[in-house]
């Protein structure tokens, strides 16, 4: 059982190790913190922390460093999140103001978060699986090339240029637009896809070749809406921080490239009552990312909750990174809510 003072010693070790990257000894704790006890007493506290596997001695060093279990206790019970500075809040606002569309907003989100934290920033796109189609636009760029634009009430926009098997004029385009719009506008993404699939299967007249082609393309685009997406920034920070990882960073680079693993991890993270979560070191071994930690905050989108956060070595500034993720998530939620209200 760790005493209250022992927990405060753990806090000191985590904070000093994150700051200096050097093992922390009892003498430095006595010198830097006002515990009012001797170095020998602090050594006893550290011995108890080591017995609980919260700290460990690297090599033959006399100092100690936190274990992943120690970081977990720190995050759950000892970390104190501080509000961002005025300059940091101003940076978030200036970065995220007046995006051109959802893609632009998400890219700006991870860019500002990686600037604030110096870590790889990750953001889940809002889920469009429960979104509804609000608009379908068809633009004939040539008689046999059609631009198809889809818009959802959750902010999703899809544009696809497709060749047509027959030539169409403005009148044909208007009829195609009217027929397809009547079929899917106001429908949930999944329902719209089902309606169009039935249309593609049922229509077999040569005069409907353009209709079938466009409907099939729209079904593909609706499928994209239902897929989870992730946007990232700051992968170059891994090269600068490679020495902070206990092993190879190649699994992390592979996860960044493939995205599927990170989407699963982000989706399965447990968050607290404030929507904040951390997955630390060995907790990520089932995902092949035992060298890394991820901290994240929920944000609200019209279609539900998603997450934004950062990934880096286990030796990270958890309070600052969580505070940055929380602040960016709150601003992102506000931007999406304002966009929804303006629709």
Coordinates of C-alpha atoms in Angstrom, one line a residue:
X1 CA 0.0 0.0 0.0
X2 CA 1.5 3.3 -1.1
X3 CA 1.2 6.2 1.4
X4 CA 0.0 9.7 0.5
X5 CA 3.6 10.9 0.7
X6 CA 4.7 8.0 -1.5
X7 CA 2.2 9.1 -4.1
X8 CA 3.7 12.6 -4.0
X9 CA 7.2 11.1 -4.4
X10 CA 5.9 9.3 -7.5
X11 CA 4.5 12.6 -8.8
X12 CA 7.9 14.2 -8.3
X13 CA 9.7 11.3 -10.1
X14 CA 7.4 11.4 -13.1
X15 CA 7.6 15.2 -13.4
X16 CA 11.4 15.3 -13.0
X17 CA 12.0 12.4 -15.4
X18 CA 9.7 13.8 -18.1
X19 CA 11.5 17.2 -17.7
X20 CA 15.1 16.0 -17.6
X21 CA 15.1 12.5 -19.1
X22 CA 17.4 11.5 -16.3
X23 CA 16.8 8.9 -13.5
X24 CA 15.6 10.7 -10.4
X25 CA 17.4 10.1 -7.0
X26 CA 16.2 10.8 -3.5
X27 CA 18.7 13.7 -3.0
X28 CA 17.3 15.6 -6.0
X29 CA 13.8 15.1 -4.7
X30 CA 14.8 16.5 -1.3
X31 CA 16.5 19.4 -2.9
X32 CA 13.7 20.3 -5.4
X33 CA 10.6 19.6 -3.2
X34 CA 9.5 20.5 0.3
X35 CA 8.7 17.2 1.8
X36 CA 10.3 18.1 5.1
X37 CA 11.9 14.7 5.5
X38 CA 15.4 13.3 5.0
X39 CA 16.8 11.7 1.8
X40 CA 16.8 8.4 3.7
X41 CA 13.1 8.6 4.3
X42 CA 12.5 9.4 0.6
X43 CA 14.6 6.4 -0.3
X44 CA 12.3 4.2 1.8
X45 CA 9.3 5.7 0.0
X46 CA 11.0 4.9 -3.3
X47 CA 11.7 1.4 -2.2
X48 CA 8.0 0.9 -1.5
X49 CA 7.1 2.4 -4.9
X50 CA 9.6 0.0 -6.5
X51 CA 8.0 -2.9 -4.6
X52 CA 4.6 -1.9 -6.1
X53 CA 6.3 -1.8 -9.6
X54 CA 5.5 1.9 -10.0
X55 CA 9.2 2.9 -10.5
X56 CA 12.3 0.9 -11.6
X57 CA 16.1 1.3 -11.7
X58 CA 17.5 1.5 -15.3
X59 CA 20.7 -0.4 -15.5
X60 CA 22.9 0.3 -12.4
X61 CA 21.7 3.8 -11.9
X62 CA 21.1 5.0 -8.4
X63 CA 18.1 7.0 -9.7
X64 CA 14.6 5.7 -10.6
X65 CA 12.3 6.1 -13.5
X66 CA 8.5 5.5 -13.8
X67 CA 7.2 2.3 -15.1
X68 CA 4.1 2.2 -17.4
X69 CA 2.1 1.2 -14.2
X70 CA 3.6 4.3 -12.5
X71 CA 2.5 6.5 -15.4
X72 CA -1.0 5.0 -15.1
X73 CA -1.3 5.9 -11.4
X74 CA 0.1 9.3 -12.2
X75 CA -2.5 10.0 -14.9
X76 CA -5.4 8.5 -13.0
X77 CA -4.7 10.1 -9.5
X78 CA -2.0 12.7 -9.6
X79 CA -2.0 14.6 -12.8
X80 CA -3.3 18.2 -12.6
X81 CA -4.5 19.7 -15.8
X82 CA -3.8 23.4 -16.1
X83 CA -5.7 25.7 -18.4
X84 CA -3.9 26.7 -21.6
X85 CA -2.1 30.0 -21.7
X86 CA -3.7 33.0 -23.6
X87 CA -1.2 32.5 -26.4
X88 CA -2.1 28.8 -26.7
X89 CA -5.8 29.5 -26.8
X90 CA -5.2 32.3 -29.4
X91 CA -3.2 29.9 -31.5
X92 CA -6.1 27.4 -31.5
X93 CA -8.7 30.0 -32.4
X94 CA -6.6 31.5 -35.2
X95 CA -5.8 28.1 -36.6
X96 CA -9.4 26.8 -36.6
X97 CA -11.2 30.0 -37.7
X98 CA -13.0 30.0 -41.1
X99 CA -12.1 26.6 -42.5
X100 CA -13.2 26.0 -46.1
X101 CA -14.9 22.6 -45.3
X102 CA -14.7 19.7 -42.9
X103 CA -11.5 18.3 -44.4
X104 CA -9.8 21.6 -44.0
X105 CA -11.1 21.9 -40.4
X106 CA -9.8 18.4 -39.5
X107 CA -6.4 19.1 -41.0
X108 CA -6.1 22.4 -39.2
X109 CA -7.1 20.6 -35.9
X110 CA -4.2 18.2 -36.0
X111 CA -1.7 20.8 -37.2
X112 CA -2.4 23.1 -34.3
X113 CA -2.4 20.1 -31.8
X114 CA 1.0 18.9 -33.0
X115 CA 2.3 22.5 -32.7
X116 CA 1.0 22.7 -29.1
X117 CA 2.4 19.4 -28.0
X118 CA 5.3 18.5 -30.2
X119 CA 3.7 15.0 -30.6
X120 CA 2.0 13.2 -33.4
X121 CA -1.6 14.5 -33.5
X122 CA -4.6 12.3 -34.3
X123 CA -8.2 13.1 -35.0
X124 CA -11.1 10.8 -35.8
X125 CA -13.5 12.2 -38.4
X126 CA -17.1 12.5 -37.2
X127 CA -19.0 9.4 -38.1
X128 CA -21.3 9.8 -41.1
X129 CA -22.9 6.4 -40.7
X130 CA -26.0 8.0 -39.0
X131 CA -25.9 11.1 -41.2
X132 CA -28.6 12.1 -43.6
X133 CA -28.3 13.2 -47.2
X134 CA -29.2 16.9 -47.5
X135 CA -28.2 17.5 -51.1
X136 CA -27.3 15.8 -54.4
X137 CA -25.8 17.9 -57.2
X138 CA -25.1 16.7 -60.8
X139 CA -22.9 18.8 -63.1
X140 CA -22.4 17.7 -66.7
X141 CA -18.8 18.9 -67.5
X142 CA -19.0 17.3 -70.9
X143 CA -21.8 15.3 -72.6
X144 CA -20.3 12.0 -71.1
X145 CA -18.6 13.2 -67.9
X146 CA -20.6 14.0 -64.8
X147 CA -19.5 15.6 -61.5
X148 CA -21.4 14.1 -58.6
X149 CA -21.6 16.0 -55.3
X150 CA -23.1 14.6 -52.1
X151 CA -23.7 16.6 -48.9
X152 CA -24.8 15.3 -45.5
X153 CA -26.2 17.0 -42.4
X154 CA -23.1 16.0 -40.5
X155 CA -20.8 18.1 -42.7
X156 CA -19.7 15.3 -45.0
X157 CA -19.1 16.3 -48.6
X158 CA -18.2 14.0 -51.4
X159 CA -17.2 14.9 -55.0
X160 CA -16.7 12.3 -57.7
X161 CA -16.1 12.7 -61.5
X162 CA -17.4 9.8 -63.5
X163 CA -17.6 8.9 -67.2
X164 CA -21.1 8.1 -68.5
X165 CA -21.9 5.3 -71.0
X166 CA -24.2 7.7 -73.0
X167 CA -24.2 11.4 -73.8
X168 CA -26.5 13.6 -71.7
X169 CA -27.6 17.2 -72.2
X170 CA -28.9 19.8 -69.6
X171 CA -32.4 18.4 -69.8
X172 CA -31.2 14.9 -69.1
X173 CA -29.1 16.1 -66.3
X174 CA -32.0 17.9 -64.7
X175 CA -34.1 14.7 -64.9
X176 CA -31.4 12.6 -63.4
X177 CA -30.9 15.0 -60.6
X178 CA -34.6 15.2 -59.8
X179 CA -35.0 11.4 -59.8
X180 CA -32.0 10.6 -57.7
X181 CA -32.7 13.5 -55.3
X182 CA -36.2 12.4 -54.7
X183 CA -34.9 8.9 -53.9
X184 CA -32.2 9.8 -51.4
X185 CA -32.6 13.4 -50.0
X186 CA -33.5 13.3 -46.4
X187 CA -32.5 9.6 -46.1
X188 CA -29.9 8.2 -43.7
X189 CA -26.7 7.2 -45.5
X190 CA -27.4 3.4 -45.1
X191 CA -31.0 3.8 -46.3
X192 CA -30.0 5.9 -49.3
X193 CA -27.4 3.3 -50.3
X194 CA -30.0 0.5 -50.0
X195 CA -32.5 2.4 -52.2
X196 CA -29.9 3.1 -54.9
X197 CA -28.7 -0.6 -54.8
X198 CA -32.3 -1.6 -55.5
X199 CA -32.5 0.9 -58.3
X200 CA -29.3 -0.4 -59.9
X201 CA -30.6 -4.0 -59.7
X202 CA -34.1 -3.2 -61.1
X203 CA -33.4 -0.8 -64.0
X204 CA -32.4 -2.6 -67.2
X205 CA -33.5 -0.3 -70.0
X206 CA -30.8 1.2 -72.2
X207 CA -32.3 4.7 -71.7
X208 CA -31.5 4.4 -68.0
X209 CA -27.8 3.6 -68.5
X210 CA -26.7 7.0 -67.2
X211 CA -29.0 6.7 -64.2
X212 CA -27.6 3.3 -63.3
X213 CA -24.0 4.4 -63.7
X214 CA -24.6 7.5 -61.5
X215 CA -26.5 5.5 -58.9
X216 CA -23.7 2.9 -58.6
X217 CA -21.1 5.7 -58.1
X218 CA -23.3 7.3 -55.4
X219 CA -23.5 3.9 -53.6
X220 CA -19.7 3.7 -53.6
X221 CA -19.5 7.2 -52.2
X222 CA -22.0 6.5 -49.5
X223 CA -19.9 3.5 -48.6
X224 CA -17.0 5.9 -48.0
X225 CA -19.2 7.9 -45.7
X226 CA -19.7 4.9 -43.5
X227 CA -16.0 4.1 -43.2
X228 CA -14.1 5.5 -40.2
X229 CA -11.4 8.0 -41.1
X230 CA -8.4 9.4 -39.3
X231 CA -6.3 12.5 -40.0
X232 CA -2.8 12.9 -38.6
X233 CA 0.0 15.5 -38.4
X234 CA 3.5 15.6 -36.9
X235 CA 4.9 12.3 -37.9
X236 CA 8.3 14.0 -38.3
X237 CA 8.4 14.5 -34.5
X238 CA 9.0 10.8 -34.1
X239 CA 12.5 11.1 -35.7
X240 CA 13.4 13.9 -33.2
X241 CA 12.1 11.8 -30.3
X242 CA 13.4 8.4 -31.3
X243 CA 15.7 8.2 -28.3
X244 CA 12.7 8.6 -26.0
X245 CA 11.3 5.2 -27.2
X246 CA 12.6 2.1 -25.5
X247 CA 12.6 0.1 -28.7
X248 CA 12.1 0.5 -32.4
X249 CA 9.7 3.2 -33.7
X250 CA 9.0 1.1 -36.8
X251 CA 5.7 -0.4 -35.5
X252 CA 4.5 3.2 -34.8
X253 CA 5.5 4.3 -38.3
X254 CA 3.6 1.3 -39.7
X255 CA 0.5 2.2 -37.6
X256 CA 0.6 5.7 -38.9
X257 CA 0.8 4.5 -42.5
X258 CA -2.0 1.9 -42.2
X259 CA -4.3 3.8 -39.9
X260 CA -6.5 0.8 -39.2
X261 CA -4.7 0.0 -35.9
X262 CA -4.9 3.5 -34.7
X263 CA -8.6 3.8 -35.5
X264 CA -9.2 0.6 -33.4
X265 CA -7.1 1.9 -30.5
X266 CA -8.8 5.3 -30.5
X267 CA -12.2 3.7 -30.7
X268 CA -11.6 1.3 -27.9
X269 CA -10.0 3.8 -25.4
X270 CA -11.7 4.2 -22.1
X271 CA -12.5 7.8 -21.2
X272 CA -13.4 9.4 -17.8
X273 CA -16.4 11.4 -17.0
X274 CA -14.8 14.4 -18.6
X275 CA -14.2 12.6 -21.9
X276 CA -10.5 12.3 -21.4
X277 CA -8.5 9.1 -21.9
X278 CA -5.0 7.7 -21.9
X279 CA -3.6 4.4 -23.2
X280 CA -0.1 3.9 -21.9
X281 CA 2.8 1.8 -23.1
X282 CA 2.2 -1.9 -22.4
X283 CA -1.6 -1.3 -22.5
X284 CA -1.1 -0.9 -26.2
X285 CA 0.7 -4.2 -26.8
X286 CA -2.4 -5.8 -28.3
X287 CA -2.2 -3.2 -31.0
X288 CA 1.6 -3.7 -31.5
X289 CA 2.3 -0.2 -30.0
X290 CA 3.7 -1.1 -26.6
X291 CA 6.4 1.6 -27.0
X292 CA 3.9 4.4 -27.3
X293 CA 1.2 6.3 -25.3
X294 CA -1.9 8.0 -26.6
X295 CA -3.9 10.6 -24.8
X296 CA -7.2 11.8 -26.2
X297 CA -10.3 13.9 -25.6
X298 CA -13.8 13.3 -26.9
X299 CA -15.4 16.0 -29.1
X300 CA -19.0 16.4 -30.1
X301 CA -20.2 16.2 -33.7
X302 CA -23.7 16.3 -35.0
X303 CA -23.5 12.6 -35.7
X304 CA -22.1 11.6 -32.3
X305 CA -18.8 11.6 -30.4
X306 CA -15.3 11.3 -31.9
X307 CA -11.8 11.8 -30.5
X308 CA -8.8 14.0 -31.0
X309 CA -5.5 13.3 -29.3
X310 CA -1.7 12.8 -29.5
X311 CA 0.6 9.9 -29.7
X312 CA 4.2 9.8 -28.4
X313 CA 6.7 8.0 -26.1
X314 CA 5.5 6.9 -22.7
X315 CA 7.8 9.7 -21.3
X316 CA 5.5 12.5 -22.2
X317 CA 4.0 15.4 -20.4
X318 CA 0.6 13.8 -19.8
X319 CA -1.1 16.8 -18.1
X320 CA -0.1 19.3 -20.8
X321 CA -1.0 17.0 -23.6
X322 CA -4.3 16.1 -22.1
X323 CA -5.1 19.8 -21.5
X324 CA -4.1 20.6 -25.1
X325 CA -6.3 17.8 -26.5
X326 CA -9.2 18.9 -24.3
X327 CA -8.9 22.5 -25.4
X328 CA -8.7 21.7 -29.1
X329 CA -11.6 19.2 -28.7
X330 CA -13.8 21.9 -27.1
X331 CA -13.1 24.4 -29.9
X332 CA -13.7 21.7 -32.5
X333 CA -17.0 20.8 -30.9
X334 CA -18.0 24.5 -31.0
X335 CA -17.0 24.9 -34.6
X336 CA -19.1 21.9 -35.6
X337 CA -22.0 23.0 -33.6
X338 CA -22.0 26.5 -35.1
X339 CA -21.8 24.9 -38.6
X340 CA -24.7 22.7 -37.8
X341 CA -26.8 25.6 -36.4
X342 CA -26.0 27.7 -39.6
X343 CA -27.3 24.9 -41.9

